[in-house]
Every structure is written in C-alpha cells, then in structure tokens.
PDB file of C-alpha atoms in Angstrom:
ATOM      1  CA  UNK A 176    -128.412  94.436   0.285  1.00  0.00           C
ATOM      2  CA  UNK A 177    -130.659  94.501  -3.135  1.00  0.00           C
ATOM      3  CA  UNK A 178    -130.668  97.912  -4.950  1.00  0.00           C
ATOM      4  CA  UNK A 179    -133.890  97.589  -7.301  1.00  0.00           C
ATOM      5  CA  UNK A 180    -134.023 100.941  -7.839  1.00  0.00           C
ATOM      6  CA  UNK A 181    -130.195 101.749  -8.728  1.00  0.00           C
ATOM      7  CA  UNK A 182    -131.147  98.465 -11.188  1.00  0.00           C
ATOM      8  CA  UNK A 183    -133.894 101.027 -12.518  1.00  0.00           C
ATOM      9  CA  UNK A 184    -131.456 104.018 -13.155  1.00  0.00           C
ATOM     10  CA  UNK A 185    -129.343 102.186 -14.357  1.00  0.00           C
ATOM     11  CA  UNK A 186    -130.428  99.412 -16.559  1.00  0.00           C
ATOM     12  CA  UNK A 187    -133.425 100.742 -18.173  1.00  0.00           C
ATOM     13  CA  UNK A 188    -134.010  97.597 -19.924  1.00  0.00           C
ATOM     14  CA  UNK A 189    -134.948  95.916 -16.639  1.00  0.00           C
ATOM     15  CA  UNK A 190    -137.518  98.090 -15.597  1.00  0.00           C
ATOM     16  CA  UNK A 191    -140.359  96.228 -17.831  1.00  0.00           C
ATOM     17  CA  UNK A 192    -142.179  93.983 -15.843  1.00  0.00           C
ATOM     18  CA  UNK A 193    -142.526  91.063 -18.113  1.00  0.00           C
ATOM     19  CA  UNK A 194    -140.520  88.007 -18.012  1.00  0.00           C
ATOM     20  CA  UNK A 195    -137.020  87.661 -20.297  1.00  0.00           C
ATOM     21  CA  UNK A 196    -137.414  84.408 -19.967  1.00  0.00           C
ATOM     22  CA  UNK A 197    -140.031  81.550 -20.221  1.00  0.00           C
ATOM     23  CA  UNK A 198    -138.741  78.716 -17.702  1.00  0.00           C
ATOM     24  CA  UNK A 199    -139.449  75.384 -18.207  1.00  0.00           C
ATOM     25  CA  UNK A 200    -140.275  73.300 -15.272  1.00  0.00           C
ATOM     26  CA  UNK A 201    -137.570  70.992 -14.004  1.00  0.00           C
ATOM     27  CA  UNK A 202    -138.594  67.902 -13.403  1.00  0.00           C
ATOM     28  CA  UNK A 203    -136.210  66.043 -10.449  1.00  0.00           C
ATOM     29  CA  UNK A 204    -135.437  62.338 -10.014  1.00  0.00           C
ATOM     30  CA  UNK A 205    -134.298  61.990  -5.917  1.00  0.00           C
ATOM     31  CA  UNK A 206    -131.851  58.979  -5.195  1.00  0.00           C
ATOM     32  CA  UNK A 207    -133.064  58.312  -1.685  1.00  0.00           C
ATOM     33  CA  UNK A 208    -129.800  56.506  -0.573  1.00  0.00           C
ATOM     34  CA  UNK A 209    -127.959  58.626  -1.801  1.00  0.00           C
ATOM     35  CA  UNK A 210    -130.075  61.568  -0.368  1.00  0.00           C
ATOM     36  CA  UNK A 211    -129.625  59.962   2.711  1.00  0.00           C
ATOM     37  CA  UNK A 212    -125.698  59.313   2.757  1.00  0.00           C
ATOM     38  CA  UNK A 213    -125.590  63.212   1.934  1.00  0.00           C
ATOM     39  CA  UNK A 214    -127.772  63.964   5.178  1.00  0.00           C
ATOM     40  CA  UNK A 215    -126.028  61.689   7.527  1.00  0.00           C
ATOM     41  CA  UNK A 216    -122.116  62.879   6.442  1.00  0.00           C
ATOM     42  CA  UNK A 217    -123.194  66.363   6.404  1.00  0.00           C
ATOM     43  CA  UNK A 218    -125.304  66.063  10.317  1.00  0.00           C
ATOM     44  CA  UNK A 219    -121.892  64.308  11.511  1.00  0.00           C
ATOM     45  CA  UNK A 220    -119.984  67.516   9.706  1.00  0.00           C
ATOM     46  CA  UNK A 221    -121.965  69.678  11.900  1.00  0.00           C
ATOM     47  CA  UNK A 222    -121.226  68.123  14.604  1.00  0.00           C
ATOM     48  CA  UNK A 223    -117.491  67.619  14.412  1.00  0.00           C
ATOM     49  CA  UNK A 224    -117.528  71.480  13.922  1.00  0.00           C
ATOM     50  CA  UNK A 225    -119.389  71.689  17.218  1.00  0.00           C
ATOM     51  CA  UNK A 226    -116.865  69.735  19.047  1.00  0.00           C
ATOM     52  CA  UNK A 227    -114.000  71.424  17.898  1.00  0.00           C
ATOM     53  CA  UNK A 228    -113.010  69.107  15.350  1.00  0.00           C
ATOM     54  CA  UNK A 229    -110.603  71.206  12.708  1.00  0.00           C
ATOM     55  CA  UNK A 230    -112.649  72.571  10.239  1.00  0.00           C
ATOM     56  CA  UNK A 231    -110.170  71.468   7.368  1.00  0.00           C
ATOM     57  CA  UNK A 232    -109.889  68.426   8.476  1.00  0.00           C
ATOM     58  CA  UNK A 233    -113.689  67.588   8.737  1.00  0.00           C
ATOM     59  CA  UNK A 234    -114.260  68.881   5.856  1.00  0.00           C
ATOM     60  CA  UNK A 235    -111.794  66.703   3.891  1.00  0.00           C
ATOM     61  CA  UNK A 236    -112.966  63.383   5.621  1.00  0.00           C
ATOM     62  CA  UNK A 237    -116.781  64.527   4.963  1.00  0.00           C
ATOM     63  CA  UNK A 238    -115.399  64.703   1.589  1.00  0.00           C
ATOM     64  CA  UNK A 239    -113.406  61.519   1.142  1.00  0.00           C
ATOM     65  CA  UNK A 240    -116.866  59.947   2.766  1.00  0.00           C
ATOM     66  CA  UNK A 241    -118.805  61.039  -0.299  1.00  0.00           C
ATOM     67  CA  UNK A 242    -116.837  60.274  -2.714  1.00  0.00           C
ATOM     68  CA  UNK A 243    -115.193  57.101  -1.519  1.00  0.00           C
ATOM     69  CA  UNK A 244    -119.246  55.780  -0.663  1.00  0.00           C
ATOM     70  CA  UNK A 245    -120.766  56.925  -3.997  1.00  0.00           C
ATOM     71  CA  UNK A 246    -123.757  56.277  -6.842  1.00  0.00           C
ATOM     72  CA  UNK A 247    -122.344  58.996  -9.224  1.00  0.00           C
ATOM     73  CA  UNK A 248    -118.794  58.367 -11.023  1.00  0.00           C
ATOM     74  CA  UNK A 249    -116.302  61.273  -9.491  1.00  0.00           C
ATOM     75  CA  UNK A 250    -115.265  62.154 -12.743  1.00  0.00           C
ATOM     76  CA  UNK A 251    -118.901  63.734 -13.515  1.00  0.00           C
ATOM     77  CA  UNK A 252    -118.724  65.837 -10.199  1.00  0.00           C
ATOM     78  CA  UNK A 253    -114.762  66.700 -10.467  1.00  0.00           C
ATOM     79  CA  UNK A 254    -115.447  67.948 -13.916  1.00  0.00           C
ATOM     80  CA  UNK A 255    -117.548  70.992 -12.616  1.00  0.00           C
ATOM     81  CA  UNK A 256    -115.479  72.261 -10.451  1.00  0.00           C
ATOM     82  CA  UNK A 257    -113.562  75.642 -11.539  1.00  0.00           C
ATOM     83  CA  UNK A 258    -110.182  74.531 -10.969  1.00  0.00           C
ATOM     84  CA  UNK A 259    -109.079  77.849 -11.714  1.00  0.00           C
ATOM     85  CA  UNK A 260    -110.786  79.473  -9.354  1.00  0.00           C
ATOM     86  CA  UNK A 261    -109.774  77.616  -6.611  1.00  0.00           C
ATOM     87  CA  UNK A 262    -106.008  77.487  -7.229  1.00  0.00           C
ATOM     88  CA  UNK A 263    -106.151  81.715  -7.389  1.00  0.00           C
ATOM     89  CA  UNK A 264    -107.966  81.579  -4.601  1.00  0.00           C
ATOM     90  CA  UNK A 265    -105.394  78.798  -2.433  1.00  0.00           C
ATOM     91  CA  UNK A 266    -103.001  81.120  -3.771  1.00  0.00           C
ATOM     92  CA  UNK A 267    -104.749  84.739  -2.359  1.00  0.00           C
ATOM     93  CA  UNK A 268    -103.924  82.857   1.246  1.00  0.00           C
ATOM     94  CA  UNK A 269    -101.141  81.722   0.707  1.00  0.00           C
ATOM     95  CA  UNK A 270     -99.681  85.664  -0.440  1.00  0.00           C
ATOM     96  CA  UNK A 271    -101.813  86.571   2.777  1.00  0.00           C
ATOM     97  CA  UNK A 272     -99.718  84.188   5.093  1.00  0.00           C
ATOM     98  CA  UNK A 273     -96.578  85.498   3.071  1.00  0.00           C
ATOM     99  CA  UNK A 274     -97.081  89.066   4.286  1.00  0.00           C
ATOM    100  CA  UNK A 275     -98.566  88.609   6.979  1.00  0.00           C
ATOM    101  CA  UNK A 276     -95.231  86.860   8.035  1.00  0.00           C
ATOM    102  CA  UNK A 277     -93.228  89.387   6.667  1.00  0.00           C
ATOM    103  CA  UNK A 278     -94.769  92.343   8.509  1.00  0.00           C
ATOM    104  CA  UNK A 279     -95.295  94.314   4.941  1.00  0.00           C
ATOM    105  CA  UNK A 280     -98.937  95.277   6.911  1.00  0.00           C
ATOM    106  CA  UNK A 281     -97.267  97.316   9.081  1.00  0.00           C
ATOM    107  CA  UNK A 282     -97.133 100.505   7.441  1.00  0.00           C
ATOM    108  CA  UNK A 283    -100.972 100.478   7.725  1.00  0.00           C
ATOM    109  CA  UNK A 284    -101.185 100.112  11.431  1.00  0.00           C
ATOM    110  CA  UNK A 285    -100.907 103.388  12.325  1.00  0.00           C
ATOM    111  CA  UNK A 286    -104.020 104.094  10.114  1.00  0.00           C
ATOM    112  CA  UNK A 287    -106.745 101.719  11.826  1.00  0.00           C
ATOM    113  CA  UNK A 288    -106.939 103.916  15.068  1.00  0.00           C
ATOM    114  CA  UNK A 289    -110.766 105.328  14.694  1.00  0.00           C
ATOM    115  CA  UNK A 290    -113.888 103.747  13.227  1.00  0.00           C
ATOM    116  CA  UNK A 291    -113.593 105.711   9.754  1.00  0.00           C
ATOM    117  CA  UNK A 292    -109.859 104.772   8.749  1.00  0.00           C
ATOM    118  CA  UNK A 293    -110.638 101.100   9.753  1.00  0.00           C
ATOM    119  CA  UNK A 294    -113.903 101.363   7.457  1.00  0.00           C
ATOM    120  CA  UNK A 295    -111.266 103.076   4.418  1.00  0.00           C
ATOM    121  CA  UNK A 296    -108.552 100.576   4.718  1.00  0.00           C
ATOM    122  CA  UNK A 297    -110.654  97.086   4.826  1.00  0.00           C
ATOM    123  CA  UNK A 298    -112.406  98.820   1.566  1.00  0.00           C
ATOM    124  CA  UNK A 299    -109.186  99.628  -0.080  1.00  0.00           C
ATOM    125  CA  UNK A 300    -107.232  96.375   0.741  1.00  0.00           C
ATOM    126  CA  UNK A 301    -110.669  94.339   0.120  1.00  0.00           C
ATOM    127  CA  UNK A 302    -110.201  95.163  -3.417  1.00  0.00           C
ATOM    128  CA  UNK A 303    -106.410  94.466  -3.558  1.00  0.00           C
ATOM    129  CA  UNK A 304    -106.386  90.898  -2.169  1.00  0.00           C
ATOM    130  CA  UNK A 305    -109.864  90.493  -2.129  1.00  0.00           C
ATOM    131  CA  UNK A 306    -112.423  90.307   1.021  1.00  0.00           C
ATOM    132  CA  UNK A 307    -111.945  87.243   3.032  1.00  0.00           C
ATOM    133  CA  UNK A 308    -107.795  87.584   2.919  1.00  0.00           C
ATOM    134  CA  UNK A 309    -108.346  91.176   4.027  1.00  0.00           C
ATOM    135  CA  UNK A 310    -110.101  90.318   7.161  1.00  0.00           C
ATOM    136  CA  UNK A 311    -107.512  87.734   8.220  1.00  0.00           C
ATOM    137  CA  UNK A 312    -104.583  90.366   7.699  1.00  0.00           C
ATOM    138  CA  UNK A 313    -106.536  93.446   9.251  1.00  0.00           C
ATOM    139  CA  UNK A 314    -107.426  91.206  12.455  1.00  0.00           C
ATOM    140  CA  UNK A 315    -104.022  92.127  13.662  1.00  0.00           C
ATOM    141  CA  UNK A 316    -103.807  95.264  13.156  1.00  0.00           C
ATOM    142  CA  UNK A 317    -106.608  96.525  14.707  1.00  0.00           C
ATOM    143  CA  UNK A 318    -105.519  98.016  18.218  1.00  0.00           C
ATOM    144  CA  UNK A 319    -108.462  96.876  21.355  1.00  0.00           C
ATOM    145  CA  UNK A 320    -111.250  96.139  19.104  1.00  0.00           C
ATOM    146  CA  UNK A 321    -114.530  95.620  20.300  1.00  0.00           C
ATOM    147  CA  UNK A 322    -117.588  94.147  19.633  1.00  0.00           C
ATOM    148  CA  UNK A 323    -118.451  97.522  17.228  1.00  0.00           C
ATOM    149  CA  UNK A 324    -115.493  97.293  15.360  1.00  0.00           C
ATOM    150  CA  UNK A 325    -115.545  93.628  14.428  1.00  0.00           C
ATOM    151  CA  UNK A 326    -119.108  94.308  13.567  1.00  0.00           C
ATOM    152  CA  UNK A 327    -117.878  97.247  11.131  1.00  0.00           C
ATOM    153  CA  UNK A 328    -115.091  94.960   9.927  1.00  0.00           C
ATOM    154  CA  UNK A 329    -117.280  92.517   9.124  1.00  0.00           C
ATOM    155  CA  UNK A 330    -119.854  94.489   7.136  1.00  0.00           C
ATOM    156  CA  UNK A 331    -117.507  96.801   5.449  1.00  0.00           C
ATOM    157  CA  UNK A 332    -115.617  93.725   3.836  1.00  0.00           C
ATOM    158  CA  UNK A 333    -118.662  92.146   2.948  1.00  0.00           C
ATOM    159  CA  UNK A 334    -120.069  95.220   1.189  1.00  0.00           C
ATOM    160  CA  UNK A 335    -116.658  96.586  -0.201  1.00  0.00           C
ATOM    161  CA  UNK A 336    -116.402  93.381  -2.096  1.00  0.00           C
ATOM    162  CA  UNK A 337    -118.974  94.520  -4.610  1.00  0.00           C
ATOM    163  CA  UNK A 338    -117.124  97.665  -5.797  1.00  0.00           C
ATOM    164  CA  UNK A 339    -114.666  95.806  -7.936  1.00  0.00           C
ATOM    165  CA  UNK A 340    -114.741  92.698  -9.342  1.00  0.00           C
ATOM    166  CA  UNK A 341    -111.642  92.049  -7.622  1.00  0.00           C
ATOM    167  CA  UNK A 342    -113.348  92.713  -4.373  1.00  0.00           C
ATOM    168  CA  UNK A 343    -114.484  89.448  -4.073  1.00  0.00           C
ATOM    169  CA  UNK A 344    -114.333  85.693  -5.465  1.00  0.00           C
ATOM    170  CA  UNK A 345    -117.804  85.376  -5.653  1.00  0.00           C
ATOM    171  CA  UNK A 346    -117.604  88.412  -7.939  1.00  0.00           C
ATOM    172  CA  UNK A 347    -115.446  86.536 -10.564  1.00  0.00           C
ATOM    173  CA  UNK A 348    -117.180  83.056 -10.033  1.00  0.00           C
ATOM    174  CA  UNK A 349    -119.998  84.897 -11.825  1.00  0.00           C
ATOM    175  CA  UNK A 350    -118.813  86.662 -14.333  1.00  0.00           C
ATOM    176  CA  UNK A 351    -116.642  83.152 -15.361  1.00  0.00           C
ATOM    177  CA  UNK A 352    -120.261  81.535 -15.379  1.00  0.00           C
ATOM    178  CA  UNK A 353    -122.367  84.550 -17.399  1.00  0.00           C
ATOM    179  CA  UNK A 354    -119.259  84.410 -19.963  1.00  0.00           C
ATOM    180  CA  UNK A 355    -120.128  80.690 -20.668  1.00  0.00           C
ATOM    181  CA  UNK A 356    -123.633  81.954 -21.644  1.00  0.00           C
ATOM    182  CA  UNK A 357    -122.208  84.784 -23.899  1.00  0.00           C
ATOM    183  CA  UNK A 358    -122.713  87.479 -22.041  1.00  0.00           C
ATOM    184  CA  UNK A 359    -119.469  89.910 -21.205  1.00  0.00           C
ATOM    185  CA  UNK A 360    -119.437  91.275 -17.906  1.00  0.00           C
ATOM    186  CA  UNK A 361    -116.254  93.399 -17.960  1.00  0.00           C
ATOM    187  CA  UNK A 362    -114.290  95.005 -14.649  1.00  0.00           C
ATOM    188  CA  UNK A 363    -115.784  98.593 -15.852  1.00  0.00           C
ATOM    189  CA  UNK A 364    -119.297  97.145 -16.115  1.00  0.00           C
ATOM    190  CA  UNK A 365    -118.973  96.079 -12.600  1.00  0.00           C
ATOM    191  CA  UNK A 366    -117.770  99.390 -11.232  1.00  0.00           C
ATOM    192  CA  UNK A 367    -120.231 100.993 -12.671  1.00  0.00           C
ATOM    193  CA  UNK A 368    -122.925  99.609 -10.229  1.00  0.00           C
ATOM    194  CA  UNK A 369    -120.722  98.169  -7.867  1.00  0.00           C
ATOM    195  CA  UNK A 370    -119.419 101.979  -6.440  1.00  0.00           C
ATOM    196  CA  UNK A 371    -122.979 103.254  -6.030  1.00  0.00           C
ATOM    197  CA  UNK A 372    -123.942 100.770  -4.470  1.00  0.00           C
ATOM    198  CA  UNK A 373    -121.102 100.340  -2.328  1.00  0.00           C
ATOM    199  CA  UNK A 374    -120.986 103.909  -1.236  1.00  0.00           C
ATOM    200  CA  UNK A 375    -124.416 103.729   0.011  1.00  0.00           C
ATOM    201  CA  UNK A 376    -124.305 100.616   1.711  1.00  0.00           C
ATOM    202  CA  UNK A 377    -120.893 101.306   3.443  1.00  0.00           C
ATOM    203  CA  UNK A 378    -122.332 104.499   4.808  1.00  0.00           C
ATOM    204  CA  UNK A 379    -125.798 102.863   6.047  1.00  0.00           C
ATOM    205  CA  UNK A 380    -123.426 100.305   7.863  1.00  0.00           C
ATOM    206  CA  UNK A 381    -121.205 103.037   9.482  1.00  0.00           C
ATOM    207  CA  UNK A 382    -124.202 104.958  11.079  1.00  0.00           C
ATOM    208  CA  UNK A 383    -126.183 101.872  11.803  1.00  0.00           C
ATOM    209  CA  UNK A 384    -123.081 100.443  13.739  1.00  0.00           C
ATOM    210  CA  UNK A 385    -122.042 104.312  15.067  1.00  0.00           C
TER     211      UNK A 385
END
C-alpha cells in the first residue's frame, strides 16, 4: 500500500516535483536463444508446479537447466547473489522448524482465539523471526480458521513486515543495496515510517476483512 502523503510529512525534501535524477536511457542487447531457453525452462516450471511437481525440486532442476545449458559464464551470475542474505534467511527456517518441533509456540496458543489477538501476535512475532517464518509457525496455532482469518493472517504479515526492518527480508535486501550507494538507512530510520504506516494499514485490513 503506497503512503505519498506520509512521504510528504515526513520527508519534506520529496515533496518538490522535479526530478533528483536525470536517467540515461538504457540501451538493451537481447540474446534470442538465450531469451528463448529462459522462456521454455521457466513455461515447463509452471507447469511442473501445476502438476504437483515439488516446488523445491522444480525449482532446482529449472535451475541446473540454466546454468548447465548456458551463453553467460556462472561465475558472472553467482557473483551477484547476496550470499549473506540467503544463508540468514535458510537459517530463519531452519530456527522455525527447530521450535516448531519443540513446541516453544505453545505458550501463544491460548492467545490466537479472536480476530484481534491473531492480528497482535502475527505483528509481534513477524518482527521477531520475520514474516514468512511467522506464518508457517502461526498456521498451527490457529484454532478452526476460516477463510477470514487466513485472509487476516495473510495481510497482517504482509503489512507488519514494514514496521521493522526485521519484519521482513525484503526490508534488509534493500537497505544492503542503498548502503552500496552510500546512503545509511538505519533500523530507527525505518521505524520511523514503517509504524505509521503500519498502524494504518493493519487497521484498514482489520475492518476491510471484519
């Protein structure tokens, strides 16, 4: 959900019209096989997904198929990837298996029983172990849901991921990419939008779902 105005209040330098920047038109170069490799691996992805094929799986033998079949060296692609990122992230799910198994979720499970306490705790524990790993724990937990409440689930973790820039991976995929451009966008810099706007858009998502 865009906030232009809380941009506004709270960024006055943003509120001049005129561009920051000047862009420079990029000028591409297509590689039609290649083009076309990408298409065909990605249309037979789809439809392994369709047929029930294990998402993991497909995904790794889509993979393999691009890289194995390739015009560009691996070694350019492999050396943009954010390495770091990913292994904190393998490692949020593999903590979220860890107590999930051990049953340390319990002592929330008697405070998911109406729409408002399930809307608190998936903000709270969005911002401890992030969004996506808080879904797959509070799945369980969640006595008779129906359609509503998987609805509210599913937008209250999506939108309590921008209060903190713990909330969600996405949230420190781009400060890791503004710091390589010199810019500083610190975990009190965040909050300082991220709870307005959080606040507002958690409560238009409880009333439009209630």
């Amino acid at each position: 959900m865009r906030s232009p105005w809380l941009l506004w209040w709270l960024y006055p330098e943003v509120r001049s019209t005129k561009p920051c920047l000047i862009e420079t038109p990029l000028r591409y170069r297509v590689f039609k096989p290649l083009l076309t490799k990408s298409l065909l691996i990605t249309g037979g992805l789809l439809v392994a997904f369709l047929i029930g094929v294990p998402p993991s799986e497909a995904t790794l033998v889509a993979a393999g198929l691009l890289f194995i079949t390739r015009r560009v060296k691996p070694d350019r692609i492999l050396k943009k990837i954010d390495w770091d990122l990913l292994v904190m992230f393998a490692g949020l799910f593999v903590v979220t298996q860890g107590v999930e198994k051990l049953g340390i979720l319990g002592l929330f499970g008697g405070f998911v029983h109406s729409p408002l306490s399930i809307l608190g705790v998936t903000a709270l524990l969005s911002n401890l172990v992030s969004n996506v790993p808080a879904v797959l724990l509070l799945q369980h937990l969640i006595p008779h849901p129906d359609p509503k409440t998987w609805l509210l689930l599913a937008s209250v973790s999506t939108f309590a991921g921008n209060l903190t820039m713990l909330g969600s991976v996405a949230n420190l995929i781009v400060a890791e990419a503004v710091a390589k451009l010199g810019y500083n966008l610190s975990f009190w810099e965040h909050l300082r939008f991220g709870l307005p706007l959080t606040v507002l858009t958690l409560a238009v998502a409880y009333f439009w779902i209630y």
